[in-house]
XYZ file of C-alpha atoms in Angstrom:
411
model
C -47.977 113.370 -40.436
C -50.566 111.307 -38.600
C -49.644 109.059 -35.697
C -49.459 105.397 -36.707
C -50.675 104.206 -33.296
C -53.796 106.353 -33.625
C -54.173 104.657 -36.995
C -54.223 101.346 -35.106
C -56.893 102.732 -32.774
C -59.019 103.772 -35.756
C -58.659 100.321 -37.281
C -59.694 98.753 -33.964
C -62.897 100.831 -33.995
C -63.772 99.416 -37.401
C -62.968 95.791 -36.634
C -64.643 95.652 -33.230
C -67.853 96.871 -34.901
C -67.959 94.477 -37.832
C -66.576 91.636 -35.686
C -69.913 91.556 -33.845
C -70.978 89.121 -36.591
C -69.221 86.409 -34.547
C -71.863 86.790 -31.840
C -74.484 85.406 -34.219
C -75.100 82.264 -32.161
C -76.633 84.539 -29.490
C -79.040 85.858 -32.119
C -80.201 82.466 -33.395
C -82.673 81.388 -30.696
C -84.632 84.645 -30.255
C -84.804 85.210 -34.030
C -86.006 81.675 -34.803
C -88.808 82.237 -32.282
C -89.896 85.417 -34.062
C -89.944 83.723 -37.471
C -91.144 80.374 -36.077
C -88.501 78.442 -38.044
C -85.639 76.048 -37.283
C -82.261 77.414 -36.207
C -80.703 76.199 -39.474
C -83.022 78.549 -41.405
C -81.927 81.531 -39.301
C -78.247 80.631 -39.702
C -78.514 81.185 -43.438
C -78.297 84.929 -42.753
C -74.925 84.392 -41.081
C -73.758 82.091 -43.881
C -74.815 84.594 -46.550
C -73.041 87.415 -44.671
C -69.774 85.455 -44.574
C -70.136 84.484 -48.247
C -70.791 88.090 -49.292
C -67.927 89.247 -47.060
C -65.525 87.001 -48.948
C -66.686 87.979 -52.407
C -66.957 91.699 -51.673
C -63.428 91.656 -50.215
C -62.197 89.973 -53.391
C -64.053 91.842 -56.104
C -64.010 95.257 -54.430
C -60.340 95.007 -53.445
C -59.025 96.973 -56.437
C -61.823 99.502 -56.013
C -60.798 99.947 -52.353
C -57.218 100.609 -53.489
C -58.341 103.265 -55.973
C -60.857 104.953 -53.676
C -58.500 105.155 -50.711
C -59.115 104.016 -47.139
C -61.165 107.005 -45.993
C -63.890 106.654 -48.617
C -63.976 102.872 -48.582
C -64.225 102.781 -44.774
C -67.074 105.297 -44.871
C -68.957 103.100 -47.334
C -68.262 100.061 -45.134
C -69.752 101.859 -42.132
C -72.850 102.916 -44.032
C -73.430 99.417 -45.431
C -72.893 97.628 -42.142
C -75.000 100.107 -40.202
C -77.871 99.973 -42.691
C -77.647 96.185 -42.689
C -78.068 95.975 -38.914
C -80.824 98.580 -38.867
C -82.518 96.703 -41.704
C -82.298 93.536 -39.636
C -84.305 95.245 -36.923
C -86.901 96.292 -39.499
C -87.046 92.742 -40.892
C -87.780 91.381 -37.427
C -90.404 94.053 -36.816
C -92.122 93.176 -40.102
C -91.410 89.445 -39.603
C -89.924 89.284 -43.101
C -87.417 86.450 -43.450
C -86.460 87.631 -46.952
C -85.613 91.131 -45.701
C -83.653 89.524 -42.845
C -81.462 87.687 -45.370
C -81.015 90.802 -47.519
C -80.233 93.156 -44.631
C -78.019 90.967 -42.454
C -76.643 88.725 -45.188
C -76.220 90.955 -48.254
C -75.971 94.587 -47.111
C -74.121 94.018 -43.839
C -71.993 91.407 -45.622
C -70.695 94.024 -48.069
C -69.820 96.265 -45.132
C -67.990 93.332 -43.558
C -65.834 92.671 -46.614
C -64.838 96.273 -47.309
C -64.431 97.081 -43.622
C -62.202 94.061 -43.052
C -59.598 94.505 -45.788
C -59.213 98.294 -45.680
C -57.595 98.694 -42.216
C -55.401 95.630 -42.782
C -54.002 96.888 -46.097
C -53.337 100.293 -44.490
C -51.540 98.995 -41.402
C -49.011 96.785 -43.188
C -47.799 100.028 -44.819
C -47.628 101.921 -41.520
C -45.773 99.060 -39.783
C -43.112 97.648 -42.141
C -41.077 96.705 -39.054
C -43.733 94.581 -37.347
C -46.422 93.607 -39.819
C -47.598 90.526 -37.951
C -47.921 92.267 -34.594
C -49.622 95.423 -35.915
C -52.184 93.550 -37.976
C -52.666 91.095 -35.103
C -53.624 93.895 -32.713
C -56.345 95.136 -35.057
C -57.673 91.770 -36.125
C -57.705 90.918 -32.413
C -60.472 93.497 -32.117
C -62.484 91.588 -34.721
C -62.239 88.485 -32.549
C -62.860 90.319 -29.266
C -66.061 91.866 -30.602
C -68.215 88.890 -29.642
C -66.867 89.114 -26.076
C -68.320 92.618 -25.912
C -71.430 92.271 -28.046
C -72.435 88.658 -27.245
C -73.410 89.285 -23.606
C -74.576 92.818 -24.482
C -76.960 91.470 -27.125
C -78.386 88.903 -24.714
C -78.860 91.589 -22.060
C -80.563 93.952 -24.512
C -82.766 91.167 -25.866
C -84.050 90.561 -22.334
C -84.485 94.253 -21.455
C -85.523 96.267 -24.527
C -86.492 93.481 -26.942
C -84.916 91.959 -30.049
C -86.034 94.575 -32.586
C -84.941 97.567 -30.498
C -81.593 95.879 -29.885
C -80.792 95.823 -33.593
C -81.891 99.431 -34.043
C -79.621 100.497 -31.173
C -76.635 98.450 -32.357
C -77.025 99.720 -35.920
C -76.567 103.294 -34.709
C -73.592 102.359 -32.500
C -71.761 100.483 -35.269
C -72.309 103.254 -37.809
C -70.988 105.982 -35.519
C -67.904 103.958 -34.513
C -66.911 103.149 -38.086
C -67.541 106.664 -39.434
C -65.476 108.155 -36.601
C -62.604 105.819 -37.508
C -63.014 106.656 -41.210
C -62.411 110.328 -40.474
C -58.809 109.554 -39.414
C -57.600 106.512 -41.326
C -55.360 106.970 -44.376
C -52.304 105.507 -46.104
C -48.819 106.715 -45.111
C -46.777 108.834 -47.551
C -45.083 106.942 -50.375
C -41.912 105.233 -49.151
C -42.793 105.812 -45.491
C -40.443 104.384 -42.869
C -40.947 104.909 -39.116
C -38.303 106.750 -37.099
C -35.383 104.472 -36.329
C -36.729 101.921 -38.814
C -34.784 98.715 -39.029
C -36.221 95.698 -40.809
C -35.797 92.741 -38.473
C -34.902 89.663 -40.447
C -36.697 86.660 -38.994
C -37.775 83.238 -40.105
C -40.963 84.867 -41.380
C -39.104 86.867 -44.017
C -39.717 84.734 -47.075
C -40.317 87.065 -49.996
C -37.905 88.058 -52.703
C -38.793 91.724 -52.045
C -40.974 91.796 -55.160
C -44.449 93.307 -55.233
C -46.684 90.838 -57.046
C -49.798 91.831 -58.928
C -52.939 89.772 -58.360
C -52.423 88.021 -61.695
C -48.863 87.089 -60.773
C -49.944 85.830 -57.345
C -52.613 83.645 -58.939
C -49.913 81.907 -60.979
C -48.050 80.872 -57.826
C -48.741 77.503 -56.180
C -48.135 79.160 -52.813
C -51.295 81.218 -53.303
C -53.345 78.044 -53.609
C -51.609 76.484 -50.620
C -52.694 79.457 -48.511
C -56.187 79.514 -50.019
C -56.854 75.844 -49.201
C -55.335 76.105 -45.721
C -57.516 79.089 -44.864
C -60.575 77.435 -46.397
C -60.213 74.359 -44.178
C -59.381 76.372 -41.060
C -62.405 78.630 -41.539
C -64.776 75.796 -42.506
C -64.085 73.961 -39.255
C -63.776 76.985 -36.984
C -66.820 78.865 -38.205
C -68.998 75.758 -37.827
C -67.997 75.668 -34.169
C -68.512 79.404 -33.644
C -71.944 79.366 -35.313
C -73.052 76.651 -32.857
C -71.152 77.849 -29.775
C -74.209 78.825 -27.747
C -76.127 75.664 -28.641
C -73.142 73.358 -28.003
C -72.617 74.963 -24.590
C -76.252 74.385 -23.674
C -76.224 70.783 -24.974
C -72.780 69.631 -23.838
C -72.495 71.513 -20.532
C -76.162 72.032 -19.630
C -75.780 75.810 -19.615
C -78.656 78.310 -19.612
C -78.934 80.736 -22.589
C -77.328 83.506 -20.507
C -74.472 81.218 -19.433
C -74.040 80.148 -23.055
C -73.880 83.821 -24.071
C -71.041 84.094 -21.559
C -69.238 81.300 -23.419
C -69.734 83.234 -26.659
C -68.150 86.210 -24.924
C -65.288 84.014 -23.735
C -64.836 82.780 -27.304
C -64.542 86.413 -28.372
C -61.822 86.994 -25.781
C -59.761 83.987 -26.854
C -60.428 84.682 -30.522
C -58.898 88.111 -29.966
C -56.037 86.944 -27.740
C -55.162 84.232 -30.239
C -54.889 86.826 -32.982
C -52.322 88.883 -31.104
C -50.403 85.902 -29.669
C -50.095 83.850 -32.858
C -49.336 86.840 -35.099
C -46.469 87.860 -32.798
C -45.387 84.196 -32.620
C -45.263 84.042 -36.416
C -43.023 87.124 -36.589
C -40.264 85.161 -34.873
C -40.855 81.519 -35.794
C -42.098 81.959 -39.339
C -45.532 81.877 -40.900
C -45.200 78.378 -42.504
C -44.150 76.743 -39.214
C -46.977 78.538 -37.405
C -49.559 77.057 -39.782
C -48.109 73.562 -39.353
C -48.570 73.958 -35.594
C -52.120 75.271 -36.130
C -53.289 72.193 -37.972
C -51.494 69.642 -35.826
C -53.170 71.010 -32.688
C -56.625 71.261 -34.257
C -56.437 67.795 -35.772
C -56.093 66.385 -32.261
C -58.420 68.864 -30.508
C -61.409 68.332 -32.825
C -60.956 64.556 -32.628
C -61.253 64.430 -28.830
C -63.356 67.518 -27.952
C -66.789 65.868 -27.710
C -65.359 63.056 -25.553
C -64.285 65.464 -22.823
C -66.740 65.366 -19.940
C -64.926 67.702 -17.543
C -66.326 71.229 -17.876
C -63.140 73.293 -17.561
C -61.090 70.942 -19.722
C -63.791 71.049 -22.416
C -63.808 74.848 -22.337
C -60.000 74.930 -22.321
C -59.724 72.817 -25.473
C -62.528 74.780 -27.125
C -60.755 78.066 -26.392
C -57.457 76.685 -27.717
C -59.206 75.919 -31.008
C -60.634 79.430 -31.065
C -57.212 81.050 -30.514
C -55.932 79.229 -33.591
C -58.990 80.127 -35.650
C -58.386 83.793 -34.891
C -54.614 83.474 -35.122
C -54.809 82.273 -38.726
C -56.668 85.446 -39.736
C -54.173 87.675 -37.952
C -51.202 85.855 -39.472
C -52.628 85.786 -43.004
C -51.968 89.422 -44.114
C -48.341 89.286 -42.955
C -47.935 85.862 -44.614
C -49.254 87.250 -47.895
C -47.027 90.333 -47.668
C -44.026 88.053 -47.015
C -44.767 86.121 -50.194
C -46.286 88.698 -52.527
C -45.332 92.163 -51.247
C -47.653 95.014 -50.229
C -48.502 96.852 -53.469
C -51.724 94.914 -54.125
C -52.002 93.255 -50.731
C -55.591 94.371 -50.157
C -56.713 92.829 -53.434
C -54.743 89.599 -52.929
C -56.098 89.324 -49.381
C -59.585 89.819 -50.739
C -59.187 86.951 -53.201
C -57.955 84.679 -50.399
C -60.979 85.717 -48.321
C -63.243 84.181 -50.949
C -62.293 81.036 -49.030
C -64.087 82.522 -46.029
C -67.190 83.086 -48.127
C -67.376 79.468 -49.254
C -66.341 78.189 -45.821
C -69.055 80.279 -44.166
C -71.608 78.360 -46.223
C -69.987 74.939 -46.100
C -68.890 74.754 -42.461
C -72.308 75.191 -40.792
C -73.920 73.120 -43.579
C -71.555 70.175 -42.931
C -72.161 70.503 -39.207
C -75.945 70.534 -39.587
C -75.970 67.619 -42.042
C -73.657 65.310 -40.089
C -75.179 66.225 -36.721
C -78.723 65.674 -38.014
C -77.831 62.455 -39.830
C -75.820 60.854 -37.023
C -77.226 62.629 -33.975
C -73.660 62.686 -32.658
C -71.531 65.731 -31.852
C -68.518 63.406 -31.556
C -68.818 62.076 -35.131
C -69.480 65.579 -36.438
C -66.283 66.974 -34.940
C -64.272 63.959 -36.111
C -65.265 64.814 -39.689
C -63.697 68.237 -39.209
C -60.626 66.616 -37.629
C -60.165 64.662 -40.853
C -60.132 67.891 -42.866
C -57.228 69.137 -40.774
C -55.118 66.176 -41.900
C -55.230 67.589 -45.435
C -54.484 71.107 -44.180
C -51.501 69.775 -42.201
C -50.018 68.128 -45.309
C -50.441 71.306 -47.362
C -48.779 73.363 -44.623
C -45.779 71.020 -44.787
C -45.668 71.464 -48.582
C -45.678 75.257 -48.055
C -42.762 74.972 -45.633
C -40.720 73.000 -48.180
C -41.553 75.558 -50.882
C -40.415 78.483 -48.724
C -37.236 76.702 -47.622
C -36.372 75.916 -51.226
C -36.848 79.568 -52.157
C -34.677 80.749 -49.275
C -31.842 78.394 -50.227
C -32.022 79.601 -53.821
C -31.780 83.234 -52.718
C -28.822 82.452 -50.448
C -26.958 80.700 -53.262
C -27.588 83.614 -55.624
C -26.343 86.072 -52.983
C -23.098 84.121 -52.690
């Protein structure tokens, strides 16, 4: 039998490759110069990639389950690699249409399939610590921009933009295909040696494996969908503009701003491991309530902070929560709906990321352009978190009610 910790390592290889999409703000300025267009035009490639990621995760989820993790991961690696290589070709030919197709459509499919496959595998290998195991891997997705943000900027300045994408396309493909050669589901009914299910406040399910159709009939599914949609809409708008905000708000150079993007990657990753472990002990519903309370306040005051380190500190706190929600999500869904069709259910929830990837940057661009104020723009996002906070409270009441019902039936 394969080692489950090597399975984690394989999953990390996949997620750190596809997670490089979060370094897109480093790409924006050099690419807009090549195409001689506004930054908002370039960002459409990122928005399309996130949209396609969400829909491919949703509609290919059942296919991923049937094909198995090895084949689906291989296809993810091929799609993502070709997408990045195609991006280099688009820049060489100065074809904006090809840029959208390669980075947005083809790489986006690789993103969706490559994201859900390792997650659905690991919750089966780690029934004793779902939140922590998934958090470690999804941490790699967040940490990717810490690695590839500064690396991209360095390569842009040394070998040129086009050659950078050709080089990265090869690197990503090799990493993902190497991981695909090892990753697989555990045997049916697998339990690790010395397995003991630790009952915590996060254990909320009735030990029933829901189908996708059954999950879609539950109000809890829609609670989670809306909460993730709002969290991603606000967070991804900030990430997509991280380099530009750093240059505008702090007066940083492009290289210094790329360093901030790298720092965002670090805290994105650290937040994923910290908050997922936190949720194992304090419960997923409570964790989401804390998420939205903090972000409601942080977004409201962020643009008013003039002190450099305090500004960066609040920004990084927001980023930890953005990443933490993704790491907590698979375990939350498995708590509520079981693991049998987790990959498919997760994929349907990730449609929220697809829509949010379009809406978040679009709201940011519209409000920022209309008002000329970063402060007003971020306050709009703060208002969205009020709604998310109320829904998180409703989720907590729903889970508590279910737990009390189960306890009464047990008696």
